[in-house]
mmCIF file of C-alpha atoms in Angstrom:
data_model
loop_
_atom_site.group_PDB
_atom_site.id
_atom_site.type_symbol
_atom_site.label_atom_id
_atom_site.label_comp_id
_atom_site.label_asym_id
_atom_site.label_seq_id
_atom_site.Cartn_x
_atom_site.Cartn_y
_atom_site.Cartn_z
ATOM 1 C CA UNK B 1288 85.867 1.054 162.220
ATOM 2 C CA UNK B 1289 86.546 1.748 166.263
ATOM 3 C CA UNK B 1290 85.852 5.385 167.391
ATOM 4 C CA UNK B 1291 89.787 6.990 167.300
ATOM 5 C CA UNK B 1292 89.550 5.730 163.644
ATOM 6 C CA UNK B 1293 86.627 7.002 162.459
ATOM 7 C CA UNK B 1294 87.348 10.526 164.483
ATOM 8 C CA UNK B 1295 90.856 11.169 161.803
ATOM 9 C CA UNK B 1296 89.021 9.554 158.930
ATOM 10 C CA UNK B 1297 86.243 13.073 159.841
ATOM 11 C CA UNK B 1298 88.692 15.222 160.327
ATOM 12 C CA UNK B 1299 90.973 13.957 157.319
ATOM 13 C CA UNK B 1300 87.780 14.695 155.098
ATOM 14 C CA UNK B 1301 86.952 18.067 156.824
ATOM 15 C CA UNK B 1302 90.209 19.344 155.779
ATOM 16 C CA UNK B 1303 89.695 17.753 152.477
ATOM 17 C CA UNK B 1304 86.229 18.598 151.753
ATOM 18 C CA UNK B 1305 87.526 22.213 152.693
ATOM 19 C CA UNK B 1306 90.376 21.952 150.424
ATOM 20 C CA UNK B 1307 88.813 21.468 147.907
ATOM 21 C CA UNK B 1308 85.454 24.172 148.302
ATOM 22 C CA UNK B 1309 88.557 26.921 148.927
ATOM 23 C CA UNK B 1310 89.678 25.569 145.021
ATOM 24 C CA UNK B 1311 86.197 25.961 143.488
ATOM 25 C CA UNK B 1312 85.888 28.753 145.337
ATOM 26 C CA UNK B 1313 88.524 30.186 142.741
ATOM 27 C CA UNK B 1314 86.472 28.652 139.639
ATOM 28 C CA UNK B 1315 82.981 30.657 139.510
ATOM 29 C CA UNK B 1316 80.835 30.388 136.668
ATOM 30 C CA UNK B 1317 79.832 33.457 136.987
ATOM 31 C CA UNK B 1318 80.357 36.257 139.506
ATOM 32 C CA UNK B 1319 78.179 39.351 140.698
ATOM 33 C CA UNK B 1320 79.466 42.846 140.485
ATOM 34 C CA UNK B 1321 79.370 42.889 144.506
ATOM 35 C CA UNK B 1322 80.315 40.502 145.090
ATOM 36 C CA UNK B 1323 78.979 36.629 144.989
ATOM 37 C CA UNK B 1324 79.025 34.262 142.170
ATOM 38 C CA UNK B 1325 77.891 31.104 140.741
ATOM 39 C CA UNK B 1326 79.955 28.169 141.514
ATOM 40 C CA UNK B 1327 80.306 24.326 143.000
ATOM 41 C CA UNK B 1328 82.329 25.454 146.300
ATOM 42 C CA UNK B 1329 79.442 24.776 148.340
ATOM 43 C CA UNK B 1330 78.861 20.998 147.270
ATOM 44 C CA UNK B 1331 82.166 19.869 149.370
ATOM 45 C CA UNK B 1332 80.919 21.457 152.469
ATOM 46 C CA UNK B 1333 77.095 19.988 151.799
ATOM 47 C CA UNK B 1334 78.495 16.700 150.942
ATOM 48 C CA UNK B 1335 80.855 16.707 154.070
ATOM 49 C CA UNK B 1336 77.516 17.506 156.323
ATOM 50 C CA UNK B 1337 75.002 15.014 154.334
ATOM 51 C CA UNK B 1338 77.945 12.241 155.689
ATOM 52 C CA UNK B 1339 79.296 13.621 158.990
ATOM 53 C CA UNK B 1340 76.152 14.958 160.132
ATOM 54 C CA UNK B 1341 74.998 18.494 162.200
ATOM 55 C CA UNK B 1342 77.315 18.792 164.288
ATOM 56 C CA UNK B 1343 80.722 18.243 162.411
ATOM 57 C CA UNK B 1344 79.063 19.738 159.390
ATOM 58 C CA UNK B 1345 78.794 23.764 161.571
ATOM 59 C CA UNK B 1346 82.196 22.895 162.546
ATOM 60 C CA UNK B 1347 83.470 22.342 159.041
ATOM 61 C CA UNK B 1348 81.117 25.107 158.074
ATOM 62 C CA UNK B 1349 82.996 27.840 159.987
ATOM 63 C CA UNK B 1350 86.792 26.895 159.514
ATOM 64 C CA UNK B 1351 85.456 26.944 155.417
ATOM 65 C CA UNK B 1352 83.462 30.801 156.352
ATOM 66 C CA UNK B 1353 86.933 32.129 157.830
ATOM 67 C CA UNK B 1354 88.837 30.580 154.935
ATOM 68 C CA UNK B 1355 86.140 32.620 152.782
ATOM 69 C CA UNK B 1356 86.963 35.753 154.989
ATOM 70 C CA UNK B 1357 90.297 36.027 154.313
ATOM 71 C CA UNK B 1358 90.999 34.309 150.501
ATOM 72 C CA UNK B 1359 87.534 35.100 148.609
ATOM 73 C CA UNK B 1360 88.756 38.900 147.917
ATOM 74 C CA UNK B 1361 84.940 39.588 147.879
ATOM 75 C CA UNK B 1362 83.706 42.925 149.171
ATOM 76 C CA UNK B 1363 83.076 44.670 152.387
ATOM 77 C CA UNK B 1364 81.969 47.811 153.827
ATOM 78 C CA UNK B 1365 82.732 47.657 157.718
ATOM 79 C CA UNK B 1366 83.008 44.388 160.193
ATOM 80 C CA UNK B 1367 78.877 43.686 159.686
ATOM 81 C CA UNK B 1368 78.983 42.762 155.836
ATOM 82 C CA UNK B 1369 82.016 40.324 156.796
ATOM 83 C CA UNK B 1370 80.450 38.475 159.609
ATOM 84 C CA UNK B 1371 76.991 38.839 157.641
ATOM 85 C CA UNK B 1372 78.246 38.170 154.122
ATOM 86 C CA UNK B 1373 81.543 36.082 155.444
ATOM 87 C CA UNK B 1374 81.160 34.450 158.406
ATOM 88 C CA UNK B 1375 77.495 33.816 159.090
ATOM 89 C CA UNK B 1376 76.540 33.137 155.602
ATOM 90 C CA UNK B 1377 79.217 30.848 155.015
ATOM 91 C CA UNK B 1378 78.385 29.270 158.845
ATOM 92 C CA UNK B 1379 74.632 28.586 157.958
ATOM 93 C CA UNK B 1380 75.734 25.988 155.297
ATOM 94 C CA UNK B 1381 76.351 23.616 158.301
ATOM 95 C CA UNK B 1382 72.886 23.053 158.791
ATOM 96 C CA UNK B 1383 72.958 20.620 155.358
ATOM 97 C CA UNK B 1384 73.865 18.335 158.933
ATOM 98 C CA UNK B 1385 70.550 18.590 160.226
ATOM 99 C CA UNK B 1386 69.696 16.177 157.240
ATOM 100 C CA UNK B 1387 72.513 13.292 157.033
ATOM 101 C CA UNK B 1388 72.208 11.113 154.933
ATOM 102 C CA UNK B 1389 70.050 12.861 152.516
ATOM 103 C CA UNK B 1390 71.080 14.804 150.123
ATOM 104 C CA UNK B 1391 68.450 17.099 148.259
ATOM 105 C CA UNK B 1392 66.843 18.765 151.920
ATOM 106 C CA UNK B 1393 69.894 19.330 153.053
ATOM 107 C CA UNK B 1394 70.989 20.968 149.545
ATOM 108 C CA UNK B 1395 68.225 23.393 150.013
ATOM 109 C CA UNK B 1396 68.327 24.114 153.156
ATOM 110 C CA UNK B 1397 71.636 25.825 152.932
ATOM 111 C CA UNK B 1398 71.118 27.362 150.856
ATOM 112 C CA UNK B 1399 67.791 28.688 151.282
ATOM 113 C CA UNK B 1400 69.506 29.948 155.222
ATOM 114 C CA UNK B 1401 72.722 31.170 153.133
ATOM 115 C CA UNK B 1402 70.379 33.355 151.038
ATOM 116 C CA UNK B 1403 67.896 34.498 153.685
ATOM 117 C CA UNK B 1404 71.556 35.562 155.862
ATOM 118 C CA UNK B 1405 72.653 38.161 152.163
ATOM 119 C CA UNK B 1406 68.915 38.602 151.333
ATOM 120 C CA UNK B 1407 68.512 40.414 155.582
ATOM 121 C CA UNK B 1408 72.582 41.709 154.935
ATOM 122 C CA UNK B 1409 71.934 43.256 150.937
ATOM 123 C CA UNK B 1410 68.422 45.182 152.709
ATOM 124 C CA UNK B 1411 70.288 46.323 155.511
ATOM 125 C CA UNK B 1412 73.460 47.593 155.617
ATOM 126 C CA UNK B 1413 73.957 47.079 151.760
ATOM 127 C CA UNK B 1414 70.644 49.590 151.096
ATOM 128 C CA UNK B 1415 72.923 52.479 150.678
ATOM 129 C CA UNK B 1416 74.364 51.188 147.239
ATOM 130 C CA UNK B 1417 70.771 49.666 145.931
ATOM 131 C CA UNK B 1418 70.820 51.435 142.492
ATOM 132 C CA UNK B 1419 67.850 53.528 141.034
ATOM 133 C CA UNK B 1420 67.268 50.357 138.698
ATOM 134 C CA UNK B 1421 68.323 46.691 138.190
ATOM 135 C CA UNK B 1422 67.671 44.197 135.795
ATOM 136 C CA UNK B 1423 66.390 46.727 134.006
ATOM 137 C CA UNK B 1424 63.463 47.515 136.537
ATOM 138 C CA UNK B 1425 62.880 50.791 139.207
ATOM 139 C CA UNK B 1426 64.717 49.471 142.521
ATOM 140 C CA UNK B 1427 62.587 51.506 145.251
ATOM 141 C CA UNK B 1428 63.059 49.637 148.215
ATOM 142 C CA UNK B 1429 67.007 47.738 149.186
ATOM 143 C CA UNK B 1430 63.926 44.841 150.635
ATOM 144 C CA UNK B 1431 63.331 44.332 146.646
ATOM 145 C CA UNK B 1432 66.546 44.660 145.173
ATOM 146 C CA UNK B 1433 68.570 42.538 147.685
ATOM 147 C CA UNK B 1434 66.628 39.425 146.794
ATOM 148 C CA UNK B 1435 66.865 40.260 143.387
ATOM 149 C CA UNK B 1436 70.602 40.730 143.559
ATOM 150 C CA UNK B 1437 71.609 37.537 146.071
ATOM 151 C CA UNK B 1438 68.465 35.693 144.324
ATOM 152 C CA UNK B 1439 70.913 35.866 140.365
ATOM 153 C CA UNK B 1440 73.271 34.066 141.968
ATOM 154 C CA UNK B 1441 71.734 31.480 144.910
ATOM 155 C CA UNK B 1442 68.780 30.047 142.303
ATOM 156 C CA UNK B 1443 71.365 29.438 140.023
ATOM 157 C CA UNK B 1444 73.813 27.794 142.896
ATOM 158 C CA UNK B 1445 71.212 25.955 144.202
ATOM 159 C CA UNK B 1446 69.907 24.521 140.921
ATOM 160 C CA UNK B 1447 73.513 23.414 139.424
ATOM 161 C CA UNK B 1448 74.137 21.861 143.150
ATOM 162 C CA UNK B 1449 71.361 19.602 142.877
ATOM 163 C CA UNK B 1450 71.861 18.431 139.519
ATOM 164 C CA UNK B 1451 75.101 17.216 140.011
ATOM 165 C CA UNK B 1452 74.377 16.230 142.798
ATOM 166 C CA UNK B 1453 71.806 14.679 141.921
ATOM 167 C CA UNK B 1454 73.633 12.542 138.947
ATOM 168 C CA UNK B 1455 75.987 11.909 141.690
ATOM 169 C CA UNK B 1456 73.393 10.186 143.718
ATOM 170 C CA UNK B 1457 72.974 8.137 140.604
ATOM 171 C CA UNK B 1458 76.483 6.695 140.252
ATOM 172 C CA UNK B 1459 77.826 4.429 143.073
ATOM 173 C CA UNK B 1460 79.132 7.613 145.018
ATOM 174 C CA UNK B 1461 75.900 6.976 146.617
ATOM 175 C CA UNK B 1462 77.172 5.736 149.221
ATOM 176 C CA UNK B 1463 80.163 7.861 150.617
ATOM 177 C CA UNK B 1464 78.045 10.743 149.678
ATOM 178 C CA UNK B 1465 74.620 9.409 152.671
ATOM 179 C CA UNK B 1466 77.798 8.211 154.168
ATOM 180 C CA UNK B 1467 76.278 4.384 154.500
ATOM 181 C CA UNK B 1468 80.473 3.272 153.950
ATOM 182 C CA UNK B 1469 80.553 4.676 157.583
ATOM 183 C CA UNK B 1470 78.152 2.463 159.192
#
């Protein structure tokens, strides 16, 4: 495959993965009351990153972040929340590209990075909205509350993505997912 064909293929796949991620974000399995959901929207972005690597993955993740900011309908309480909970949190999914060809570590790193962004934003920017109780526990610190709140959707997201990805890796799609078809 020549370089021009490769670039066109990468751009096309990137656009399709972003579109699929946006569609999947409108089909949540569960939504949290103040934002955050369990869905498969990260899967196409992570798959793109695993196939194409870090730099293209960061570009696609950033584009996905912009679309999430515009279309998700999420809750934000100011520009800091928009930058943290949307732009940064979804752009770090591009870190999956550091693990080109390796779905499991790519997914873990991307999800942990996104969780950490939401965790810090939740404990700082959203701190004043911390309820007195959450999951039938008394909340005394926004750091603990943020860990519980964001973990309540990010952990199931991680598990579901890993299960779906591992199932896909056991099919002929493995060559596509790991980018072996690009060699």
